[in-house]
């Protein structure tokens, strides 16, 4: 084992420990703000894993999209909906957590057993591409052109739909009463509705 | 540096995501668990594309698609949570019984 392989193994171990520990923190910590920041740590460590796997463009996209967009979106959502409320006890809650834990641990052991017993054909050398961006761009604009365009349209539709869902509805009868002129350019929204009847 | 190490890390991340998805009470934490599971899938795709298909890196193409879908899913999911919070005034998953009974 030369020096480069040693560095790779050490960084793989560190990144794996970071990913699993931070993911456990995301799921188990009671304070959800800590969970959101640990989720950012998971995303950053995942981009380090992608760099270990020679995927430089996907690592950069991971940092830009996940850490820059999704994590910030989740933090804003937490700030919008976070209200310290004591959760009511659910009947059989501990039993449910226990059963879920057993199922997840057994699924993990099954996957680990499968991964370690299968003979993977990885004997041939890994091609040293100068950069993955050229290869990815050729794929995107030749044989994966239709999925690429479809996913672009899907992203646009999802963002427009998110805006429609998240803003309160426009009130038509408020126009008839007549707003002052300086409020005409504002995004008119319905005032907050009273709390719906909870069962 | 073997393929199995990456696959085991991805399996661990996926199982942690499933556990959080089922046991979380807060709806935002459920979305975070879904993001964890999507990241585990991405790690699987990129590991296989590096070790089994390193010339035509088609796994990375699909991982870019998965990242895009994950971003769209996060936006729509958080908008739905926000709209439910406006009408029910809670983010507790146990009280979202609008479609259950």
PDB file of C-alpha atoms in Angstrom:
ATOM      1  CA  UNK A   1       0.000   0.000   0.000  1.00  0.00           C
ATOM      2  CA  UNK A   2       1.556   3.260  -1.074  1.00  0.00           C
ATOM      3  CA  UNK A   3       0.956   6.693   0.431  1.00  0.00           C
ATOM      4  CA  UNK A   4      -1.963   7.659  -1.826  1.00  0.00           C
ATOM      5  CA  UNK A   5      -3.948   4.556  -0.962  1.00  0.00           C
ATOM      6  CA  UNK A   6      -3.290   5.100   2.737  1.00  0.00           C
ATOM      7  CA  UNK A   7      -4.615   8.637   2.525  1.00  0.00           C
ATOM      8  CA  UNK A   8      -7.681   7.372   0.653  1.00  0.00           C
ATOM      9  CA  UNK A   9      -8.406   4.706   3.271  1.00  0.00           C
ATOM     10  CA  UNK A  10      -7.999   7.161   6.150  1.00  0.00           C
ATOM     11  CA  UNK A  11     -10.286   9.731   4.516  1.00  0.00           C
ATOM     12  CA  UNK A  12     -12.840   7.029   3.713  1.00  0.00           C
ATOM     13  CA  UNK A  13     -12.927   5.954   7.377  1.00  0.00           C
ATOM     14  CA  UNK A  14     -13.220   9.539   8.620  1.00  0.00           C
ATOM     15  CA  UNK A  15     -15.975  10.389   6.115  1.00  0.00           C
ATOM     16  CA  UNK A  16     -17.913   7.197   6.871  1.00  0.00           C
ATOM     17  CA  UNK A  17     -17.780   7.909  10.610  1.00  0.00           C
ATOM     18  CA  UNK A  18     -18.896  11.514  10.006  1.00  0.00           C
ATOM     19  CA  UNK A  19     -21.765  10.432   7.758  1.00  0.00           C
ATOM     20  CA  UNK A  20     -23.159   7.754  10.054  1.00  0.00           C
ATOM     21  CA  UNK A  21     -22.709   9.801  13.229  1.00  0.00           C
ATOM     22  CA  UNK A  22     -24.263  12.954  11.792  1.00  0.00           C
ATOM     23  CA  UNK A  23     -27.127  10.968  10.255  1.00  0.00           C
ATOM     24  CA  UNK A  24     -27.842   9.380  13.639  1.00  0.00           C
ATOM     25  CA  UNK A  25     -27.854  12.899  15.075  1.00  0.00           C
ATOM     26  CA  UNK A  26     -30.294  14.070  12.388  1.00  0.00           C
ATOM     27  CA  UNK A  27     -32.713  11.297  13.283  1.00  0.00           C
ATOM     28  CA  UNK A  28     -32.295  11.093  17.047  1.00  0.00           C
ATOM     29  CA  UNK A  29     -31.626  14.600  18.385  1.00  0.00           C
ATOM     30  CA  UNK A  30     -34.664  16.202  20.029  1.00  0.00           C
ATOM     31  CA  UNK A  31     -33.856  19.728  18.850  1.00  0.00           C
ATOM     32  CA  UNK A  32     -34.658  19.990  15.148  1.00  0.00           C
ATOM     33  CA  UNK A  33     -32.360  22.969  14.525  1.00  0.00           C
ATOM     34  CA  UNK A  34     -29.357  20.827  15.475  1.00  0.00           C
ATOM     35  CA  UNK A  35     -30.738  18.154  13.148  1.00  0.00           C
ATOM     36  CA  UNK A  36     -30.810  20.607  10.251  1.00  0.00           C
ATOM     37  CA  UNK A  37     -27.194  21.667  10.778  1.00  0.00           C
ATOM     38  CA  UNK A  38     -26.082  18.044  11.130  1.00  0.00           C
ATOM     39  CA  UNK A  39     -27.894  17.352   7.859  1.00  0.00           C
ATOM     40  CA  UNK A  40     -25.626  19.953   6.255  1.00  0.00           C
ATOM     41  CA  UNK A  41     -22.643  18.078   7.691  1.00  0.00           C
ATOM     42  CA  UNK A  42     -23.959  14.848   6.157  1.00  0.00           C
ATOM     43  CA  UNK A  43     -24.272  16.542   2.763  1.00  0.00           C
ATOM     44  CA  UNK A  44     -20.723  17.936   2.960  1.00  0.00           C
ATOM     45  CA  UNK A  45     -19.293  14.542   3.902  1.00  0.00           C
ATOM     46  CA  UNK A  46     -21.220  12.952   1.055  1.00  0.00           C
ATOM     47  CA  UNK A  47     -19.555  15.343  -1.378  1.00  0.00           C
ATOM     48  CA  UNK A  48     -16.210  14.228   0.060  1.00  0.00           C
ATOM     49  CA  UNK A  49     -17.225  10.638  -0.663  1.00  0.00           C
ATOM     50  CA  UNK A  50     -18.032  11.615  -4.255  1.00  0.00           C
ATOM     51  CA  UNK A  51     -14.564  13.128  -4.580  1.00  0.00           C
ATOM     52  CA  UNK A  52     -13.076   9.832  -3.395  1.00  0.00           C
ATOM     53  CA  UNK A  53     -15.080   8.140  -6.150  1.00  0.00           C
ATOM     54  CA  UNK A  54     -13.674  10.443  -8.907  1.00  0.00           C
ATOM     55  CA  UNK A  55     -16.977  12.296  -9.342  1.00  0.00           C
ATOM     56  CA  UNK A  56     -15.902  15.910  -9.209  1.00  0.00           C
ATOM     57  CA  UNK A  57     -18.879  17.476 -10.961  1.00  0.00           C
ATOM     58  CA  UNK A  58     -21.403  15.622  -8.823  1.00  0.00           C
ATOM     59  CA  UNK A  59     -19.490  16.648  -5.690  1.00  0.00           C
ATOM     60  CA  UNK A  60     -19.702  20.306  -6.692  1.00  0.00           C
ATOM     61  CA  UNK A  61     -23.381  19.925  -7.581  1.00  0.00           C
ATOM     62  CA  UNK A  62     -23.985  18.230  -4.236  1.00  0.00           C
ATOM     63  CA  UNK A  63     -22.497  21.179  -2.340  1.00  0.00           C
ATOM     64  CA  UNK A  64     -24.319  23.745  -4.481  1.00  0.00           C
ATOM     65  CA  UNK A  65     -27.743  22.114  -4.485  1.00  0.00           C
ATOM     66  CA  UNK A  66     -27.944  20.257  -1.186  1.00  0.00           C
ATOM     67  CA  UNK A  67     -25.928  22.473   1.163  1.00  0.00           C
ATOM     68  CA  UNK A  68     -26.730  25.693  -0.643  1.00  0.00           C
ATOM     69  CA  UNK A  69     -30.374  25.192  -1.516  1.00  0.00           C
ATOM     70  CA  UNK A  70     -32.063  22.248   0.198  1.00  0.00           C
ATOM     71  CA  UNK A  71     -30.480  22.734   3.610  1.00  0.00           C
ATOM     72  CA  UNK A  72     -31.213  26.453   3.623  1.00  0.00           C
ATOM     73  CA  UNK A  73     -34.782  25.692   2.531  1.00  0.00           C
ATOM     74  CA  UNK A  74     -35.177  23.245   5.423  1.00  0.00           C
ATOM     75  CA  UNK A  75     -33.773  25.809   7.870  1.00  0.00           C
ATOM     76  CA  UNK A  76     -36.256  28.409   6.634  1.00  0.00           C
ATOM     77  CA  UNK A  77     -39.082  25.903   6.947  1.00  0.00           C
ATOM     78  CA  UNK A  78     -38.025  25.166  10.524  1.00  0.00           C
ATOM     79  CA  UNK A  79     -38.021  28.880  11.289  1.00  0.00           C
ATOM     80  CA  UNK A  80     -41.489  29.224   9.748  1.00  0.00           C
ATOM     81  CA  UNK A  81     -43.171  26.287  11.444  1.00  0.00           C
ATOM     82  CA  UNK A  82     -41.088  25.747  14.563  1.00  0.00           C
ATOM     83  CA  UNK A  83     -43.189  26.083  17.657  1.00  0.00           C
ATOM     84  CA  UNK A  84     -42.246  24.383  20.890  1.00  0.00           C
ATOM     85  CA  UNK A  85     -45.156  22.061  21.372  1.00  0.00           C
ATOM     86  CA  UNK A  86     -45.154  19.033  23.608  1.00  0.00           C
ATOM     87  CA  UNK A  87     -46.135  16.016  21.586  1.00  0.00           C
ATOM     88  CA  UNK A  88     -48.915  13.950  23.053  1.00  0.00           C
ATOM     89  CA  UNK A  89     -48.055  10.411  23.945  1.00  0.00           C
ATOM     90  CA  UNK A  90     -49.172   7.909  21.343  1.00  0.00           C
ATOM     91  CA  UNK A  91     -50.416   4.498  22.319  1.00  0.00           C
ATOM     92  CA  UNK A  92     -47.640   1.965  21.704  1.00  0.00           C
ATOM     93  CA  UNK A  93     -45.092   4.601  20.715  1.00  0.00           C
ATOM     94  CA  UNK A  94     -42.116   2.895  22.326  1.00  0.00           C
ATOM     95  CA  UNK A  95     -43.124  -0.449  20.860  1.00  0.00           C
ATOM     96  CA  UNK A  96     -43.320   1.119  17.428  1.00  0.00           C
ATOM     97  CA  UNK A  97     -39.858   2.639  17.759  1.00  0.00           C
ATOM     98  CA  UNK A  98     -38.503  -0.698  18.951  1.00  0.00           C
ATOM     99  CA  UNK A  99     -40.037  -2.640  16.077  1.00  0.00           C
ATOM    100  CA  UNK A 100     -38.771  -0.072  13.576  1.00  0.00           C
ATOM    101  CA  UNK A 101     -35.275  -0.274  15.055  1.00  0.00           C
ATOM    102  CA  UNK A 102     -35.267  -4.065  14.822  1.00  0.00           C
ATOM    103  CA  UNK A 103     -36.468  -3.925  11.220  1.00  0.00           C
ATOM    104  CA  UNK A 104     -33.839  -1.343  10.247  1.00  0.00           C
ATOM    105  CA  UNK A 105     -30.981  -3.212  11.949  1.00  0.00           C
ATOM    106  CA  UNK A 106     -32.003  -6.465  10.290  1.00  0.00           C
ATOM    107  CA  UNK A 107     -32.305  -4.751   6.906  1.00  0.00           C
ATOM    108  CA  UNK A 108     -28.833  -3.312   7.388  1.00  0.00           C
ATOM    109  CA  UNK A 109     -27.379  -6.691   8.330  1.00  0.00           C
ATOM    110  CA  UNK A 110     -29.087  -8.300   5.335  1.00  0.00           C
ATOM    111  CA  UNK A 111     -27.651  -5.671   2.994  1.00  0.00           C
ATOM    112  CA  UNK A 112     -24.198  -6.009   4.555  1.00  0.00           C
ATOM    113  CA  UNK A 113     -24.320  -9.788   4.211  1.00  0.00           C
ATOM    114  CA  UNK A 114     -25.351  -9.497   0.571  1.00  0.00           C
ATOM    115  CA  UNK A 115     -22.684  -6.913  -0.239  1.00  0.00           C
ATOM    116  CA  UNK A 116     -19.878  -8.882   1.399  1.00  0.00           C
ATOM    117  CA  UNK A 117     -20.779 -12.296  -0.001  1.00  0.00           C
ATOM    118  CA  UNK A 118     -21.301 -11.306  -3.638  1.00  0.00           C
ATOM    119  CA  UNK A 119     -18.223 -11.591  -5.840  1.00  0.00           C
ATOM    120  CA  UNK A 120     -17.975  -8.194  -7.536  1.00  0.00           C
ATOM    121  CA  UNK A 121     -16.110  -8.076 -10.838  1.00  0.00           C
ATOM    122  CA  UNK A 122     -14.040  -4.994 -10.151  1.00  0.00           C
ATOM    123  CA  UNK A 123     -10.712  -6.425 -11.185  1.00  0.00           C
ATOM    124  CA  UNK A 124     -10.056  -4.185 -14.180  1.00  0.00           C
ATOM    125  CA  UNK A 125      -8.461  -0.801 -13.724  1.00  0.00           C
ATOM    126  CA  UNK A 126     -10.416   2.372 -13.193  1.00  0.00           C
ATOM    127  CA  UNK A 127     -10.109   4.674 -16.193  1.00  0.00           C
ATOM    128  CA  UNK A 128      -8.423   7.975 -15.386  1.00  0.00           C
ATOM    129  CA  UNK A 129     -10.644  10.591 -16.967  1.00  0.00           C
ATOM    130  CA  UNK A 130      -9.181  14.098 -17.033  1.00  0.00           C
ATOM    131  CA  UNK A 131     -12.522  15.542 -16.002  1.00  0.00           C
ATOM    132  CA  UNK A 132     -15.968  14.056 -15.755  1.00  0.00           C
ATOM    133  CA  UNK A 133     -17.661  17.233 -16.979  1.00  0.00           C
ATOM    134  CA  UNK A 134     -16.968  16.564 -20.672  1.00  0.00           C
ATOM    135  CA  UNK A 135     -18.265  12.995 -20.473  1.00  0.00           C
ATOM    136  CA  UNK A 136     -21.330  14.054 -18.502  1.00  0.00           C
ATOM    137  CA  UNK A 137     -22.117  16.852 -20.951  1.00  0.00           C
ATOM    138  CA  UNK A 138     -21.850  14.441 -23.887  1.00  0.00           C
ATOM    139  CA  UNK A 139     -24.303  12.127 -22.148  1.00  0.00           C
ATOM    140  CA  UNK A 140     -26.701  14.935 -21.314  1.00  0.00           C
ATOM    141  CA  UNK A 141     -26.861  16.271 -24.853  1.00  0.00           C
ATOM    142  CA  UNK A 142     -26.821  13.033 -26.804  1.00  0.00           C
ATOM    143  CA  UNK A 143     -28.277   9.844 -25.364  1.00  0.00           C
ATOM    144  CA  UNK A 144     -29.897  11.324 -22.253  1.00  0.00           C
ATOM    145  CA  UNK A 145     -31.289  14.439 -23.904  1.00  0.00           C
ATOM    146  CA  UNK A 146     -34.952  13.576 -23.379  1.00  0.00           C
ATOM    147  CA  UNK A 147     -34.637  12.759 -19.631  1.00  0.00           C
ATOM    148  CA  UNK A 148     -32.562  15.903 -19.182  1.00  0.00           C
ATOM    149  CA  UNK A 149     -35.226  18.122 -20.726  1.00  0.00           C
ATOM    150  CA  UNK A 150     -37.985  16.297 -18.882  1.00  0.00           C
ATOM    151  CA  UNK A 151     -36.261  16.783 -15.545  1.00  0.00           C
ATOM    152  CA  UNK A 152     -35.800  20.483 -16.325  1.00  0.00           C
ATOM    153  CA  UNK A 153     -39.519  20.873 -17.005  1.00  0.00           C
ATOM    154  CA  UNK A 154     -40.312  18.844 -13.870  1.00  0.00           C
ATOM    155  CA  UNK A 155     -38.122  21.126 -11.751  1.00  0.00           C
ATOM    156  CA  UNK A 156     -39.841  24.203 -13.160  1.00  0.00           C
ATOM    157  CA  UNK A 157     -43.278  22.711 -12.502  1.00  0.00           C
ATOM    158  CA  UNK A 158     -42.295  21.752  -8.950  1.00  0.00           C
ATOM    159  CA  UNK A 159     -41.033  25.240  -8.155  1.00  0.00           C
ATOM    160  CA  UNK A 160     -44.155  26.932  -9.539  1.00  0.00           C
ATOM    161  CA  UNK A 161     -46.305  24.430  -7.654  1.00  0.00           C
ATOM    162  CA  UNK A 162     -44.394  25.086  -4.449  1.00  0.00           C
ATOM    163  CA  UNK A 163     -45.058  28.806  -4.789  1.00  0.00           C
ATOM    164  CA  UNK A 164     -48.753  28.173  -5.433  1.00  0.00           C
ATOM    165  CA  UNK A 165     -49.010  25.842  -2.448  1.00  0.00           C
ATOM    166  CA  UNK A 166     -47.088  27.972  -0.003  1.00  0.00           C
ATOM    167  CA  UNK A 167     -48.690  31.357  -0.515  1.00  0.00           C
ATOM    168  CA  UNK A 168     -52.075  32.137   0.853  1.00  0.00           C
ATOM    169  CA  UNK A 169     -54.785  32.641  -1.692  1.00  0.00           C
ATOM    170  CA  UNK A 170     -55.483  35.912  -3.353  1.00  0.00           C
ATOM    171  CA  UNK A 171     -58.650  37.563  -2.105  1.00  0.00           C
ATOM    172  CA  UNK A 172     -60.798  38.857  -4.962  1.00  0.00           C
ATOM    173  CA  UNK A 173     -63.384  40.664  -2.858  1.00  0.00           C
ATOM    174  CA  UNK A 174     -60.711  42.743  -1.197  1.00  0.00           C
ATOM    175  CA  UNK A 175     -60.144  44.405  -4.558  1.00  0.00           C
ATOM    176  CA  UNK A 176     -63.734  45.543  -4.831  1.00  0.00           C
ATOM    177  CA  UNK A 177     -63.517  47.375  -1.507  1.00  0.00           C
ATOM    178  CA  UNK A 178     -60.551  49.214  -2.881  1.00  0.00           C
ATOM    179  CA  UNK A 179     -56.996  49.282  -1.695  1.00  0.00           C
ATOM    180  CA  UNK A 180     -54.885  52.407  -1.478  1.00  0.00           C
ATOM    181  CA  UNK A 181     -52.652  52.925  -4.463  1.00  0.00           C
ATOM    182  CA  UNK A 182     -49.374  52.113  -2.726  1.00  0.00           C
ATOM    183  CA  UNK A 183     -50.652  48.692  -1.736  1.00  0.00           C
ATOM    184  CA  UNK A 184     -51.697  47.817  -5.258  1.00  0.00           C
ATOM    185  CA  UNK A 185     -48.309  46.441  -6.180  1.00  0.00           C
ATOM    186  CA  UNK A 186     -48.002  44.230  -3.118  1.00  0.00           C
ATOM    187  CA  UNK A 187     -48.595  40.513  -3.273  1.00  0.00           C
ATOM    188  CA  UNK A 188     -52.049  40.393  -1.745  1.00  0.00           C
ATOM    189  CA  UNK A 189     -52.614  37.443   0.518  1.00  0.00           C
ATOM    190  CA  UNK A 190     -55.438  36.290   2.664  1.00  0.00           C
ATOM    191  CA  UNK A 191     -54.928  36.974   6.370  1.00  0.00           C
ATOM    192  CA  UNK A 192     -54.146  34.005   8.563  1.00  0.00           C
ATOM    193  CA  UNK A 193     -57.170  31.779   8.977  1.00  0.00           C
ATOM    194  CA  UNK A 194     -58.353  30.721  12.379  1.00  0.00           C
ATOM    195  CA  UNK A 195     -57.145  27.349  13.485  1.00  0.00           C
ATOM    196  CA  UNK A 196     -59.122  24.522  11.975  1.00  0.00           C
ATOM    197  CA  UNK A 197     -60.964  22.280  14.314  1.00  0.00           C
ATOM    198  CA  UNK A 198     -58.640  19.672  15.630  1.00  0.00           C
ATOM    199  CA  UNK A 199     -59.877  16.227  16.319  1.00  0.00           C
TER     200      UNK A 199
ATOM    201  CA  UNK B   1     -10.568   1.313  -1.359  1.00  0.00           C
ATOM    202  CA  UNK B   2     -13.072  -1.319  -2.227  1.00  0.00           C
ATOM    203  CA  UNK B   3     -16.596  -1.149  -3.534  1.00  0.00           C
ATOM    204  CA  UNK B   4     -18.003  -2.952  -0.512  1.00  0.00           C
ATOM    205  CA  UNK B   5     -17.021  -0.181   1.932  1.00  0.00           C
ATOM    206  CA  UNK B   6     -19.017   2.417   0.015  1.00  0.00           C
ATOM    207  CA  UNK B   7     -21.980   0.085  -0.333  1.00  0.00           C
ATOM    208  CA  UNK B   8     -22.018  -0.615   3.416  1.00  0.00           C
ATOM    209  CA  UNK B   9     -21.894   3.113   4.218  1.00  0.00           C
ATOM    210  CA  UNK B  10     -24.783   3.681   1.811  1.00  0.00           C
ATOM    211  CA  UNK B  11     -26.750   0.830   3.397  1.00  0.00           C
ATOM    212  CA  UNK B  12     -26.214   2.305   6.866  1.00  0.00           C
ATOM    213  CA  UNK B  13     -27.341   5.739   5.697  1.00  0.00           C
ATOM    214  CA  UNK B  14     -30.419   4.247   4.025  1.00  0.00           C
ATOM    215  CA  UNK B  15     -31.419   2.307   7.166  1.00  0.00           C
ATOM    216  CA  UNK B  16     -30.968   5.391   9.359  1.00  0.00           C
ATOM    217  CA  UNK B  17     -33.179   7.264   6.894  1.00  0.00           C
ATOM    218  CA  UNK B  18     -35.885   4.594   7.078  1.00  0.00           C
ATOM    219  CA  UNK B  19     -35.797   4.669  10.887  1.00  0.00           C
ATOM    220  CA  UNK B  20     -36.170   8.451  10.929  1.00  0.00           C
ATOM    221  CA  UNK B  21     -38.914   8.335   8.301  1.00  0.00           C
ATOM    222  CA  UNK B  22     -41.061   5.997  10.375  1.00  0.00           C
ATOM    223  CA  UNK B  23     -40.426   7.200  13.925  1.00  0.00           C
ATOM    224  CA  UNK B  24     -40.283  10.991  13.514  1.00  0.00           C
ATOM    225  CA  UNK B  25     -43.097  13.096  14.911  1.00  0.00           C
ATOM    226  CA  UNK B  26     -41.991  16.344  13.295  1.00  0.00           C
ATOM    227  CA  UNK B  27     -42.892  16.585   9.612  1.00  0.00           C
ATOM    228  CA  UNK B  28     -39.744  18.525   8.707  1.00  0.00           C
ATOM    229  CA  UNK B  29     -37.620  15.724  10.170  1.00  0.00           C
ATOM    230  CA  UNK B  30     -39.456  13.264   7.919  1.00  0.00           C
ATOM    231  CA  UNK B  31     -38.333  15.311   4.921  1.00  0.00           C
ATOM    232  CA  UNK B  32     -34.768  15.302   6.230  1.00  0.00           C
ATOM    233  CA  UNK B  33     -34.898  11.495   6.477  1.00  0.00           C
ATOM    234  CA  UNK B  34     -36.058  11.297   2.857  1.00  0.00           C
ATOM    235  CA  UNK B  35     -33.064  13.424   1.876  1.00  0.00           C
ATOM    236  CA  UNK B  36     -30.782  11.012   3.739  1.00  0.00           C
ATOM    237  CA  UNK B  37     -32.239   8.068   1.817  1.00  0.00           C
ATOM    238  CA  UNK B  38     -31.826   9.859  -1.520  1.00  0.00           C
ATOM    239  CA  UNK B  39     -28.199  10.567  -0.630  1.00  0.00           C
ATOM    240  CA  UNK B  40     -27.637   6.887   0.112  1.00  0.00           C
ATOM    241  CA  UNK B  41     -29.019   6.014  -3.327  1.00  0.00           C
ATOM    242  CA  UNK B  42     -26.711   8.576  -4.912  1.00  0.00           C
ATOM    243  CA  UNK B  43     -23.704   7.093  -3.154  1.00  0.00           C
ATOM    244  CA  UNK B  44     -24.659   3.660  -4.484  1.00  0.00           C
ATOM    245  CA  UNK B  45     -25.016   4.980  -8.036  1.00  0.00           C
ATOM    246  CA  UNK B  46     -21.683   6.778  -7.998  1.00  0.00           C
ATOM    247  CA  UNK B  47     -19.829   3.870  -6.372  1.00  0.00           C
ATOM    248  CA  UNK B  48     -21.099   1.459  -9.017  1.00  0.00           C
ATOM    249  CA  UNK B  49     -20.343   3.900 -11.828  1.00  0.00           C
ATOM    250  CA  UNK B  50     -16.788   4.336 -10.563  1.00  0.00           C
ATOM    251  CA  UNK B  51     -15.966   0.672 -10.058  1.00  0.00           C
ATOM    252  CA  UNK B  52     -17.968  -1.053 -12.793  1.00  0.00           C
ATOM    253  CA  UNK B  53     -18.422   1.596 -15.495  1.00  0.00           C
ATOM    254  CA  UNK B  54     -15.587   4.059 -15.150  1.00  0.00           C
ATOM    255  CA  UNK B  55     -15.329   4.961 -18.843  1.00  0.00           C
ATOM    256  CA  UNK B  56     -18.966   5.785 -19.572  1.00  0.00           C
ATOM    257  CA  UNK B  57     -19.934   7.221 -16.213  1.00  0.00           C
ATOM    258  CA  UNK B  58     -23.663   6.720 -16.659  1.00  0.00           C
ATOM    259  CA  UNK B  59     -24.247   6.327 -12.924  1.00  0.00           C
ATOM    260  CA  UNK B  60     -23.175   9.904 -12.386  1.00  0.00           C
ATOM    261  CA  UNK B  61     -25.703  11.040 -15.008  1.00  0.00           C
ATOM    262  CA  UNK B  62     -28.458   9.340 -13.059  1.00  0.00           C
ATOM    263  CA  UNK B  63     -27.167  10.736  -9.771  1.00  0.00           C
ATOM    264  CA  UNK B  64     -27.500  14.236 -11.222  1.00  0.00           C
ATOM    265  CA  UNK B  65     -31.110  13.382 -12.128  1.00  0.00           C
ATOM    266  CA  UNK B  66     -31.705  12.123  -8.569  1.00  0.00           C
ATOM    267  CA  UNK B  67     -30.266  15.332  -7.114  1.00  0.00           C
ATOM    268  CA  UNK B  68     -32.634  17.378  -9.282  1.00  0.00           C
ATOM    269  CA  UNK B  69     -35.659  15.317  -8.274  1.00  0.00           C
ATOM    270  CA  UNK B  70     -34.602  15.634  -4.621  1.00  0.00           C
ATOM    271  CA  UNK B  71     -34.500  19.412  -4.888  1.00  0.00           C
ATOM    272  CA  UNK B  72     -37.980  19.490  -6.461  1.00  0.00           C
ATOM    273  CA  UNK B  73     -39.273  17.094  -3.809  1.00  0.00           C
ATOM    274  CA  UNK B  74     -37.874  19.210  -0.984  1.00  0.00           C
ATOM    275  CA  UNK B  75     -39.499  22.361  -2.353  1.00  0.00           C
ATOM    276  CA  UNK B  76     -42.926  20.780  -2.840  1.00  0.00           C
ATOM    277  CA  UNK B  77     -42.776  18.892   0.470  1.00  0.00           C
ATOM    278  CA  UNK B  78     -41.891  21.959   2.489  1.00  0.00           C
ATOM    279  CA  UNK B  79     -44.657  23.931   0.770  1.00  0.00           C
ATOM    280  CA  UNK B  80     -47.146  21.195   1.686  1.00  0.00           C
ATOM    281  CA  UNK B  81     -45.921  21.204   5.303  1.00  0.00           C
ATOM    282  CA  UNK B  82     -46.265  24.982   5.426  1.00  0.00           C
ATOM    283  CA  UNK B  83     -49.793  24.834   4.070  1.00  0.00           C
ATOM    284  CA  UNK B  84     -50.791  22.091   6.537  1.00  0.00           C
ATOM    285  CA  UNK B  85     -49.268  24.114   9.372  1.00  0.00           C
ATOM    286  CA  UNK B  86     -51.405  27.082   8.368  1.00  0.00           C
ATOM    287  CA  UNK B  87     -54.636  25.144   8.548  1.00  0.00           C
ATOM    288  CA  UNK B  88     -53.920  22.705  11.413  1.00  0.00           C
ATOM    289  CA  UNK B  89     -51.428  24.813  13.409  1.00  0.00           C
ATOM    290  CA  UNK B  90     -49.184  21.848  14.128  1.00  0.00           C
ATOM    291  CA  UNK B  91     -46.426  19.836  12.472  1.00  0.00           C
ATOM    292  CA  UNK B  92     -47.062  16.669  14.456  1.00  0.00           C
ATOM    293  CA  UNK B  93     -47.343  13.708  12.103  1.00  0.00           C
ATOM    294  CA  UNK B  94     -49.822  12.006  14.447  1.00  0.00           C
ATOM    295  CA  UNK B  95     -52.341  14.798  13.979  1.00  0.00           C
ATOM    296  CA  UNK B  96     -52.263  14.831  10.183  1.00  0.00           C
ATOM    297  CA  UNK B  97     -55.374  12.707   9.810  1.00  0.00           C
ATOM    298  CA  UNK B  98     -56.932  14.652   6.939  1.00  0.00           C
ATOM    299  CA  UNK B  99     -56.757  11.666   4.599  1.00  0.00           C
ATOM    300  CA  UNK B 100     -56.836   8.838   7.109  1.00  0.00           C
ATOM    301  CA  UNK B 101     -60.313   8.850   8.600  1.00  0.00           C
TER     302      UNK B 101
END
